[in-house]
């Protein structure tokens, strides 16, 4: 059973794109922390885009993995 209401999924998927807010970047004290924040922001961006596409009947992540074109999924 899906723990989320199907009406909430699009909102959650969109929210993930903004989860790593740039306002939090100011708290990074080292270059490593800034780089880590950048990786997290990119991860949430990809997850958000792929989830939104899946809700529309596509699954770009699975397609990208199968076609070995994962970088194209990240530029959506």
Coordinates of C-alpha atoms in Angstrom, one line a residue:
X1 CA 0.0 0.0 0.0
X2 CA 1.3 3.4 -0.9
X3 CA 1.8 5.5 2.3
X4 CA 1.1 8.8 0.4
X5 CA -2.2 10.0 -0.9
X6 CA -1.9 10.0 -4.7
X7 CA -3.0 13.6 -4.6
X8 CA 0.0 14.5 -2.5
X9 CA 2.6 12.8 -4.6
X10 CA 3.0 15.6 -7.2
X11 CA 3.4 18.2 -4.5
X12 CA 6.0 16.1 -2.7
X13 CA 7.9 15.4 -5.9
X14 CA 8.0 19.2 -6.6
X15 CA 9.0 20.0 -3.1
X16 CA 12.1 17.8 -3.3
X17 CA 13.5 20.0 -6.0
X18 CA 13.8 22.8 -3.4
X19 CA 14.8 20.7 -0.4
X20 CA 18.4 21.8 -0.6
X21 CA 17.6 25.5 -0.3
X22 CA 20.4 27.9 -1.3
X23 CA 19.7 29.8 1.9
X24 CA 21.3 26.8 3.8
X25 CA 24.5 27.1 1.7
X26 CA 25.5 30.2 3.8
X27 CA 26.1 27.8 6.7
X28 CA 28.7 25.8 4.9
X29 CA 32.0 26.6 6.5
X30 CA 34.4 24.6 4.3
X31 CA 34.8 23.9 0.6
X32 CA 34.0 20.2 1.3
X33 CA 30.7 21.2 2.9
X34 CA 29.9 23.4 -0.1
X35 CA 30.7 20.6 -2.5
X36 CA 28.6 18.2 -0.4
X37 CA 25.6 20.6 -0.5
X38 CA 26.0 20.8 -4.3
X39 CA 25.8 17.1 -4.6
X40 CA 22.7 16.9 -2.4
X41 CA 21.1 19.7 -4.4
X42 CA 21.8 17.8 -7.6
X43 CA 20.5 14.6 -6.1
X44 CA 17.2 16.1 -5.0
X45 CA 16.8 17.8 -8.3
X46 CA 17.2 14.5 -10.2
X47 CA 14.9 12.6 -7.8
X48 CA 12.2 15.3 -8.1
X49 CA 12.3 15.4 -11.9
X50 CA 12.3 11.6 -12.3
X51 CA 9.4 11.3 -9.8
X52 CA 7.4 13.9 -11.5
X53 CA 8.0 12.3 -14.9
X54 CA 7.0 8.9 -13.4
X55 CA 3.7 10.4 -12.2
X56 CA 3.1 11.4 -15.8
X57 CA 3.6 7.9 -17.0
X58 CA 7.3 8.0 -17.8
X59 CA 10.2 6.6 -15.9
X60 CA 13.3 8.5 -17.2
X61 CA 15.6 7.1 -14.5
X62 CA 14.9 3.5 -15.4
X63 CA 15.1 4.3 -19.1
X64 CA 18.4 6.2 -18.5
X65 CA 19.9 3.3 -16.6
X66 CA 18.8 0.8 -19.3
X67 CA 20.1 3.0 -22.1
X68 CA 23.2 3.9 -20.2
X69 CA 22.4 7.6 -20.6
X70 CA 22.0 8.6 -17.0
X71 CA 23.4 12.1 -17.5
X72 CA 20.5 13.0 -19.9
X73 CA 18.0 12.2 -17.0
X74 CA 19.9 14.8 -14.9
X75 CA 19.3 17.6 -17.4
X76 CA 15.6 17.4 -17.5

